[in-house]
Coordinates of N, CA and C and ligand atoms in Angstrom, one line a residue:
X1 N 55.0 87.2 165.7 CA 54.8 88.4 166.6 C 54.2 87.8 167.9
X2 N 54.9 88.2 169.2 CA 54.2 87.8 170.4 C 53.3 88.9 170.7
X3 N 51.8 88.7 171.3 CA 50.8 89.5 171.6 C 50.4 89.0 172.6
X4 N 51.1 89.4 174.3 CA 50.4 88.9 175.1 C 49.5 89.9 175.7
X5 N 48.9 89.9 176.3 CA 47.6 90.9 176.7 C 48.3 92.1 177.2
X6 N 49.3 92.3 178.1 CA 49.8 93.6 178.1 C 50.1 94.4 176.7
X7 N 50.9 94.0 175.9 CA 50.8 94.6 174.2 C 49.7 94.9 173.9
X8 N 48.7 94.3 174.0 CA 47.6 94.2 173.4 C 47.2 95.6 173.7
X9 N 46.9 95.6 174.9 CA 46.5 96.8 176.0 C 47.3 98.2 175.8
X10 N 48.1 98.1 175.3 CA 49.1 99.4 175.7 C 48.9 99.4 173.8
X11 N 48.6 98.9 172.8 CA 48.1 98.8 171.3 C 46.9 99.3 171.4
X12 N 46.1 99.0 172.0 CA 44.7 99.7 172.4 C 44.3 101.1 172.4
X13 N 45.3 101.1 173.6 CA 45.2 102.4 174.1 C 45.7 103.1 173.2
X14 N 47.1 102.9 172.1 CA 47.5 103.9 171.5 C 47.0 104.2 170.2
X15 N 45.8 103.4 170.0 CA 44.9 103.6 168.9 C 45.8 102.8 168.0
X16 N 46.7 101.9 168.1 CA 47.5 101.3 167.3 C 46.7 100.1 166.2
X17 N 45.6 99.7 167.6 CA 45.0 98.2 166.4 C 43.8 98.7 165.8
X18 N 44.3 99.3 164.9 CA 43.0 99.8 163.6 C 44.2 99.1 162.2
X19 N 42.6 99.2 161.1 CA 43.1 98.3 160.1 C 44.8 98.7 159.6
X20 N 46.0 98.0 159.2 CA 47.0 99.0 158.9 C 47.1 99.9 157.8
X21 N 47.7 100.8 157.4 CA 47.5 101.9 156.1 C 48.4 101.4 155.5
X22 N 49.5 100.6 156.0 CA 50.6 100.1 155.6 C 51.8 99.1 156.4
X23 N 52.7 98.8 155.5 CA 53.5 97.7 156.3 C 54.7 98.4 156.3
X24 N 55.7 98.0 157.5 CA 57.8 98.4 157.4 C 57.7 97.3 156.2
X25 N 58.1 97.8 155.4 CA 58.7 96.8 154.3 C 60.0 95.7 155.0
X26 N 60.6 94.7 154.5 CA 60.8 93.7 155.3 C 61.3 92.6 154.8
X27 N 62.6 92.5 154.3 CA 62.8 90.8 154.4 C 63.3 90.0 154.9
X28 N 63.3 90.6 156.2 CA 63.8 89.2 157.2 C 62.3 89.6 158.4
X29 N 61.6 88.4 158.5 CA 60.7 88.4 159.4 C 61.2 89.1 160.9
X30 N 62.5 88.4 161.2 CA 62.8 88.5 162.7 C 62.7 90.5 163.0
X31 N 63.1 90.3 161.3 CA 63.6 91.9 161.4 C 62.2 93.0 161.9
X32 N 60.9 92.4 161.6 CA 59.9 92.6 161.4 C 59.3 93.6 162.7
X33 N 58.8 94.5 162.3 CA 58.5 95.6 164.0 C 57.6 94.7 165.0
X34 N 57.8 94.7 165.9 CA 56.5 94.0 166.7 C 55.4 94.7 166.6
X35 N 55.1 96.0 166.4 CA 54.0 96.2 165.9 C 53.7 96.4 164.5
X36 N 52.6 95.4 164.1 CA 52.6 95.4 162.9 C 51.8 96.1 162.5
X37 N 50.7 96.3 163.1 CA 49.6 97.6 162.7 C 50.5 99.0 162.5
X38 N 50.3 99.3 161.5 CA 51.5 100.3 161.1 C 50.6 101.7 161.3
X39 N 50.1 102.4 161.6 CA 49.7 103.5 161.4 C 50.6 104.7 161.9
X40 N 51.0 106.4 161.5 CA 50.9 107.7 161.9 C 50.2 107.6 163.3
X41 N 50.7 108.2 164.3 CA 49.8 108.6 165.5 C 50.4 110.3 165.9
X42 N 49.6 111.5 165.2 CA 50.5 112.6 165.5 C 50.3 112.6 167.2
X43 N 51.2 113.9 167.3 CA 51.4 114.2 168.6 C 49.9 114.8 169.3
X44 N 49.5 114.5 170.5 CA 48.3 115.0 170.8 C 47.1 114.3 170.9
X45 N 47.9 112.8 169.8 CA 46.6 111.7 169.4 C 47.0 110.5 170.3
X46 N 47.7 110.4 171.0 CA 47.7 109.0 171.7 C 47.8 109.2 173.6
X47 N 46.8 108.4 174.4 CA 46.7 108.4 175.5 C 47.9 108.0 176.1
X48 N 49.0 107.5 175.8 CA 49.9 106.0 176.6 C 50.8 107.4 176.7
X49 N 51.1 107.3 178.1 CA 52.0 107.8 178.7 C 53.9 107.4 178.1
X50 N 53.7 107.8 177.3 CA 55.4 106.9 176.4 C 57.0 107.1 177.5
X51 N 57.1 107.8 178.2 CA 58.1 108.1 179.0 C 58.0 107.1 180.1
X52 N 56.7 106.7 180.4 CA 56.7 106.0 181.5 C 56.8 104.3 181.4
X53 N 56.9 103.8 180.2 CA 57.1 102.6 179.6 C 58.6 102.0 180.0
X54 N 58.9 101.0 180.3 CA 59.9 100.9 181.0 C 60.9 100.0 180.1
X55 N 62.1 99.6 180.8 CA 62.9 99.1 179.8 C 62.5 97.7 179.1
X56 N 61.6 96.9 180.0 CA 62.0 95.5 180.2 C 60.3 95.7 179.3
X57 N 59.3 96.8 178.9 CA 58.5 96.7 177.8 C 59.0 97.1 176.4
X58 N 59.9 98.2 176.4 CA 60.8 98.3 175.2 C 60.7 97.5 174.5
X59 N 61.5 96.3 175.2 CA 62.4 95.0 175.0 C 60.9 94.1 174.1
X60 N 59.8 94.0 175.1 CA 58.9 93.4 174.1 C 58.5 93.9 173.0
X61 N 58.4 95.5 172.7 CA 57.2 96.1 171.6 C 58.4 96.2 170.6
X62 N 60.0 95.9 170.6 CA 60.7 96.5 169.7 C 61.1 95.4 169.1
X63 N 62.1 95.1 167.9 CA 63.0 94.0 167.6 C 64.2 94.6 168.5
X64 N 64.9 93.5 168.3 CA 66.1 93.7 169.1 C 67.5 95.0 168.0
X65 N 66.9 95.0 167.3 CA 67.1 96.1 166.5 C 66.7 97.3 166.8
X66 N 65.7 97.2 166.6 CA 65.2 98.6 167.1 C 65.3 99.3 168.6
X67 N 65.5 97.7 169.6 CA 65.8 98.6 171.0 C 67.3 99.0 170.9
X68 N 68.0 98.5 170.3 CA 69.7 98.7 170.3 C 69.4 100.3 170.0
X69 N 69.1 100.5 169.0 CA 68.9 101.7 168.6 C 68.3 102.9 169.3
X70 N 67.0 102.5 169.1 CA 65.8 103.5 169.7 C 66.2 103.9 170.9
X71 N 66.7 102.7 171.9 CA 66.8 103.4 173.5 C 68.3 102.7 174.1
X72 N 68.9 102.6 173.0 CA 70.3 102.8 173.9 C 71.5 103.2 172.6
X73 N 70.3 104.2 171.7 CA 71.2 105.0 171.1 C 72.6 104.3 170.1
X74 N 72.4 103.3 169.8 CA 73.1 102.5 168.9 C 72.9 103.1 167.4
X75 N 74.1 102.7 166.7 CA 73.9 103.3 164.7 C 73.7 102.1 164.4
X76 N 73.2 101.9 163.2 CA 73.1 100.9 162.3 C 74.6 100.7 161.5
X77 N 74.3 100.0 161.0 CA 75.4 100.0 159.6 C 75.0 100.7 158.6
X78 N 75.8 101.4 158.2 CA 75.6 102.3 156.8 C 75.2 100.8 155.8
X79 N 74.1 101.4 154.9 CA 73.9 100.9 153.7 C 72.9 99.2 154.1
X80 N 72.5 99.3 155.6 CA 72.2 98.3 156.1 C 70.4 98.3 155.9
X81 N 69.3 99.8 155.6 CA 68.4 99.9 155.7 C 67.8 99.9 154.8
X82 N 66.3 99.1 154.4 CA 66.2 99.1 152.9 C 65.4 100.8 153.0
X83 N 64.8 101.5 154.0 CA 64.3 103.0 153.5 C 65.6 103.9 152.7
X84 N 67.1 103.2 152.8 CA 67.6 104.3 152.0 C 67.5 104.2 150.9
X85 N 66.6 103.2 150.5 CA 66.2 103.6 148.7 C 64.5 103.7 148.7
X86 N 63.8 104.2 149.8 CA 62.6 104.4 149.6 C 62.5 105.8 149.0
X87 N 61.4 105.8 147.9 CA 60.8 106.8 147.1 C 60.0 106.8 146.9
X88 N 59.2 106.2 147.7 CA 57.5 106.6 147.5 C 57.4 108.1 148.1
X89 N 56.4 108.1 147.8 CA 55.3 109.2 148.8 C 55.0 108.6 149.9
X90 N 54.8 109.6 151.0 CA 54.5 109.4 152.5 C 54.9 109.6 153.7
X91 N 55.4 109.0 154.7 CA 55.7 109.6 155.8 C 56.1 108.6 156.4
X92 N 58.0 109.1 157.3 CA 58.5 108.1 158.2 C 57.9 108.3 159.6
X93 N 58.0 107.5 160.4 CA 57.4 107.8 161.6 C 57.9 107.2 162.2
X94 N 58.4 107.4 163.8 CA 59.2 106.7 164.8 C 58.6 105.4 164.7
X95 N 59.8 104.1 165.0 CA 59.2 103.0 164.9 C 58.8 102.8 166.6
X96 N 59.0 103.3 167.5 CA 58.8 103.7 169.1 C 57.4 104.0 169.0
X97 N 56.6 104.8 168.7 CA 55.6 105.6 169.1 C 54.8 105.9 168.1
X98 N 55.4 106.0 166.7 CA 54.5 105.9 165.6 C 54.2 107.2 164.7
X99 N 55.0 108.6 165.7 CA 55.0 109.9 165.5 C 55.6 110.0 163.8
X100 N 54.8 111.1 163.3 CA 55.3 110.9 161.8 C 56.4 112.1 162.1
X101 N 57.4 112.1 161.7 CA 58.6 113.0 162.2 C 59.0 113.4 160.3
X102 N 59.3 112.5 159.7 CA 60.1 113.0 158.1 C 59.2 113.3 157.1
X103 N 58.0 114.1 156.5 CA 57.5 113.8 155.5 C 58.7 113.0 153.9
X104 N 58.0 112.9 153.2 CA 59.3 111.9 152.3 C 59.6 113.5 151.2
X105 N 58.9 114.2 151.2 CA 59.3 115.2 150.8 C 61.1 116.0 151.4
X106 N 61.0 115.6 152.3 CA 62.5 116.1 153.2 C 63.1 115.4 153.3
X107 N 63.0 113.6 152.0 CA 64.4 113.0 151.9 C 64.9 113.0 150.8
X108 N 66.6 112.8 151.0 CA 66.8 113.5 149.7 C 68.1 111.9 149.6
X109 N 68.9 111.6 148.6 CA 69.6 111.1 148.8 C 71.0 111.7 149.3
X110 N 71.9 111.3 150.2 CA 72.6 111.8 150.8 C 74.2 110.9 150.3
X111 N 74.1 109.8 150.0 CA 75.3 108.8 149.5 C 75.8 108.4 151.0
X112 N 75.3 108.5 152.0 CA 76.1 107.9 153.1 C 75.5 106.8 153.4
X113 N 74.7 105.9 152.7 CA 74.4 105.0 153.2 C 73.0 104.7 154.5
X114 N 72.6 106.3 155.0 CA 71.8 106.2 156.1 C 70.6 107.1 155.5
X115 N 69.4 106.9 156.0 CA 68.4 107.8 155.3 C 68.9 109.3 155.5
X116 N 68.7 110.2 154.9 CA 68.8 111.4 155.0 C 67.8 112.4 154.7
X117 N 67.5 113.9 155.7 CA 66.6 114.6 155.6 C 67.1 115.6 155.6
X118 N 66.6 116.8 155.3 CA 67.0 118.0 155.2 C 66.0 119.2 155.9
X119 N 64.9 118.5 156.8 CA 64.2 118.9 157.7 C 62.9 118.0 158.5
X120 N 62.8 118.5 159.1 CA 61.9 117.5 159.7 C 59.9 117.8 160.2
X121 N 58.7 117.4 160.7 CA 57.8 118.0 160.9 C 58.3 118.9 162.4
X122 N 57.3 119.8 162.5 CA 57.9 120.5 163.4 C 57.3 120.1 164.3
X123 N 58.5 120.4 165.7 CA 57.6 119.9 167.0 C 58.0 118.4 167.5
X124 N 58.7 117.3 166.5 CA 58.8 116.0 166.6 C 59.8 116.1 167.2
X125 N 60.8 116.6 167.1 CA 62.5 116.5 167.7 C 63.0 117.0 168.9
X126 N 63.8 116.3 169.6 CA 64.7 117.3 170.8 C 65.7 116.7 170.5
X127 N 66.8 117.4 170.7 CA 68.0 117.7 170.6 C 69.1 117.4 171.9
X128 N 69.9 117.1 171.7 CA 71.2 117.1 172.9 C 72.5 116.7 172.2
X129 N 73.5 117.6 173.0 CA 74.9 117.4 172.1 C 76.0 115.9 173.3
X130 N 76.0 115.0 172.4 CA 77.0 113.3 172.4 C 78.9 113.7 172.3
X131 N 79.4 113.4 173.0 CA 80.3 113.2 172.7 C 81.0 111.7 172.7
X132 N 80.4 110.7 171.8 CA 81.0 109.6 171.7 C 81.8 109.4 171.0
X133 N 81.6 110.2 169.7 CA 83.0 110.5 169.0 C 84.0 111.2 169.7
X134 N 85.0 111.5 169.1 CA 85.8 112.6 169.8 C 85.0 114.2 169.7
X135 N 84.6 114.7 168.7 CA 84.4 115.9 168.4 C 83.0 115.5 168.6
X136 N 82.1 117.1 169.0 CA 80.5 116.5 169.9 C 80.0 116.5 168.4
X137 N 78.7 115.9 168.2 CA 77.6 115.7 167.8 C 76.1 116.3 168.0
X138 N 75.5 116.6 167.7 CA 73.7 116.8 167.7 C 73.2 115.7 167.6
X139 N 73.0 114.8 168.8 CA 71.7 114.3 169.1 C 70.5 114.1 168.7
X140 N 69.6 113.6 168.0 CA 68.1 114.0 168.2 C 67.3 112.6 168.4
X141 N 66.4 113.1 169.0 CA 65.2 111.8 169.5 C 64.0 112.3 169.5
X142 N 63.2 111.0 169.5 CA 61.4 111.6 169.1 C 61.4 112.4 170.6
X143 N 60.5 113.6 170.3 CA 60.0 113.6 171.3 C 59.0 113.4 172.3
X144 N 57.9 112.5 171.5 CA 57.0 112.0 172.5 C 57.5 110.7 173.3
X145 N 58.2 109.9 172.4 CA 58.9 108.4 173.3 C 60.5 108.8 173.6
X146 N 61.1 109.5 173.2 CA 62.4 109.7 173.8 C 63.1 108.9 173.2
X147 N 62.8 108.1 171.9 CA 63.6 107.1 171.3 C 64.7 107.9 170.2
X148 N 66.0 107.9 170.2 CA 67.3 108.0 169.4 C 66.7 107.7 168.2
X149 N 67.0 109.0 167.2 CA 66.8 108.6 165.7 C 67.9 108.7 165.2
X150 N 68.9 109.6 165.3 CA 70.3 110.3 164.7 C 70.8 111.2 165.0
X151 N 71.5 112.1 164.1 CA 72.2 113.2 164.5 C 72.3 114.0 163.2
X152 N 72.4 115.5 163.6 CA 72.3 116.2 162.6 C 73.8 116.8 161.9
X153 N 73.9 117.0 160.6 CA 75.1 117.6 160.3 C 74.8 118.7 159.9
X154 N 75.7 119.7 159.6 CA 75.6 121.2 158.6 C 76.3 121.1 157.3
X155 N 75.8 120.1 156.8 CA 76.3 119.6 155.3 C 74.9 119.0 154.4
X156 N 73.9 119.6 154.8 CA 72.8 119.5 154.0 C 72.5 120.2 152.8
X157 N 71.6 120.1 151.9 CA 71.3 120.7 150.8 C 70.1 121.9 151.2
X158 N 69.8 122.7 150.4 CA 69.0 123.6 150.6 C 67.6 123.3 150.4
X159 N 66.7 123.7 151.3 CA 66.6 125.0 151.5 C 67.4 124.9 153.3
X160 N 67.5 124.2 154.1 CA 68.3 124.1 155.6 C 69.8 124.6 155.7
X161 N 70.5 123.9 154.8 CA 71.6 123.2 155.0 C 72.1 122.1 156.0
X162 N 71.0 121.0 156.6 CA 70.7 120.6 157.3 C 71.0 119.1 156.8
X163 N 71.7 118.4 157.6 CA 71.7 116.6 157.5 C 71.1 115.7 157.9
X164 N 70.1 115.6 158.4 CA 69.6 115.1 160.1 C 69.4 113.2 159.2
X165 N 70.8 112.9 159.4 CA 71.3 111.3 159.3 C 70.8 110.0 160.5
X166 N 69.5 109.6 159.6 CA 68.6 108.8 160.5 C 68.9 107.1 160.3
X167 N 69.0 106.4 161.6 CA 69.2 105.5 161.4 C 67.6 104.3 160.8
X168 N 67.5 103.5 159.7 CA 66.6 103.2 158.8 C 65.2 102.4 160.2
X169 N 66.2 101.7 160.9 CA 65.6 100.6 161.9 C 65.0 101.7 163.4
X170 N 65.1 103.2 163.2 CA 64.7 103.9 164.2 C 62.8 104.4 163.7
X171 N 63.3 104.0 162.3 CA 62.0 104.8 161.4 C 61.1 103.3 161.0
X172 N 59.7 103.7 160.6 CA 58.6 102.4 159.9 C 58.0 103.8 158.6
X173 N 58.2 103.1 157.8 CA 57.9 104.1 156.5 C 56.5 103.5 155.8
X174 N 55.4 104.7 156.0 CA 53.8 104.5 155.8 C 53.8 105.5 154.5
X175 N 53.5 104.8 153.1 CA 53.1 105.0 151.9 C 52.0 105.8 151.8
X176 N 51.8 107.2 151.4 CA 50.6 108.2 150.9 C 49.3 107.0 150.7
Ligands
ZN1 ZN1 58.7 108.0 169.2

């Protein structure tokens, strides 16, 4: 992990360097978040202006995975994320900002290979309709960092009917 004093500082501020409650599980190092202090930071709880962070800091606090994703809206590969077989207890949280967005209670398995939820905490999400496919899409991204998580389908299970298909490397998954 590089930690040059700007990280440090903008980790400071966001209450980031306290002891961790947990780690992104992980077996390729490179793969590994640059922030490793893993904690929840809800909404309301962190000073750092997240909008105002610029590309060329992205680029440092993220893997190169996670910026493909998070802020230029890239998918993963289906079946590519080890959270689509996580079952613990606990809570996914933007790997951008740290916001707990999925309790694990709202994942369910989906068979597509990508984590799947069937709702989300309230308040974490905004929304916008993609047409990269041919036919549009629902959008969604954190909304305190503005980072791309996925998109939602209407082929969920009950109680929503809701799919909101997350990509694994958008999320850091912190154990109860
Ligand atoms: Zn975020």
């Amino acid at each position: 992990m590089r930690l040059d004093r700007r990280t440090l500082i903008a980790g400071t501020a966001a209450g980031l360097v306290l002891p961790a409650v947990g780690c992104a599980r992980t077996n390729d190092a490179d793969e590994e978040s640059k922030m490793t202090e893993v904690k929840p930071v809800p909404l309301g709880e962190s000073d750092v202006d997240w909008k105002a962070i610029t590309e060329d800091e992205w680029r440092e606090r993220l893997t190169d995975k996670q910026f493909r994703i998070l802020r230029k809206e890239g998918t993963e590969w289906a079946g590519s994320s080890d959270l689509n077989d996580e079952k613990r207890e606990g809570v996914f949280i933007c790997a951008g900002c740290h916001l707990p967005i999925f309790p694990s209670s709202y994942k369910y398995n989906s068979g597509t290979g990508w984590p799947s939820f069937f709702d989300y905490a309230e308040g974490t999400l905004g929304f916008k309709t993609d047409y990269k496919l041919i036919y549009p899409r629902k959008e969604y991204h954190c909304i305190r960092c503005g980072g791309h998580q996925g998109h939602v389908f209407k082929d969920g299970p009950d109680p929503t009917g809701l799919r909101y298909c997350n990509n694994g490397a958008a999320l850091l998954f912190v154990p109860a």
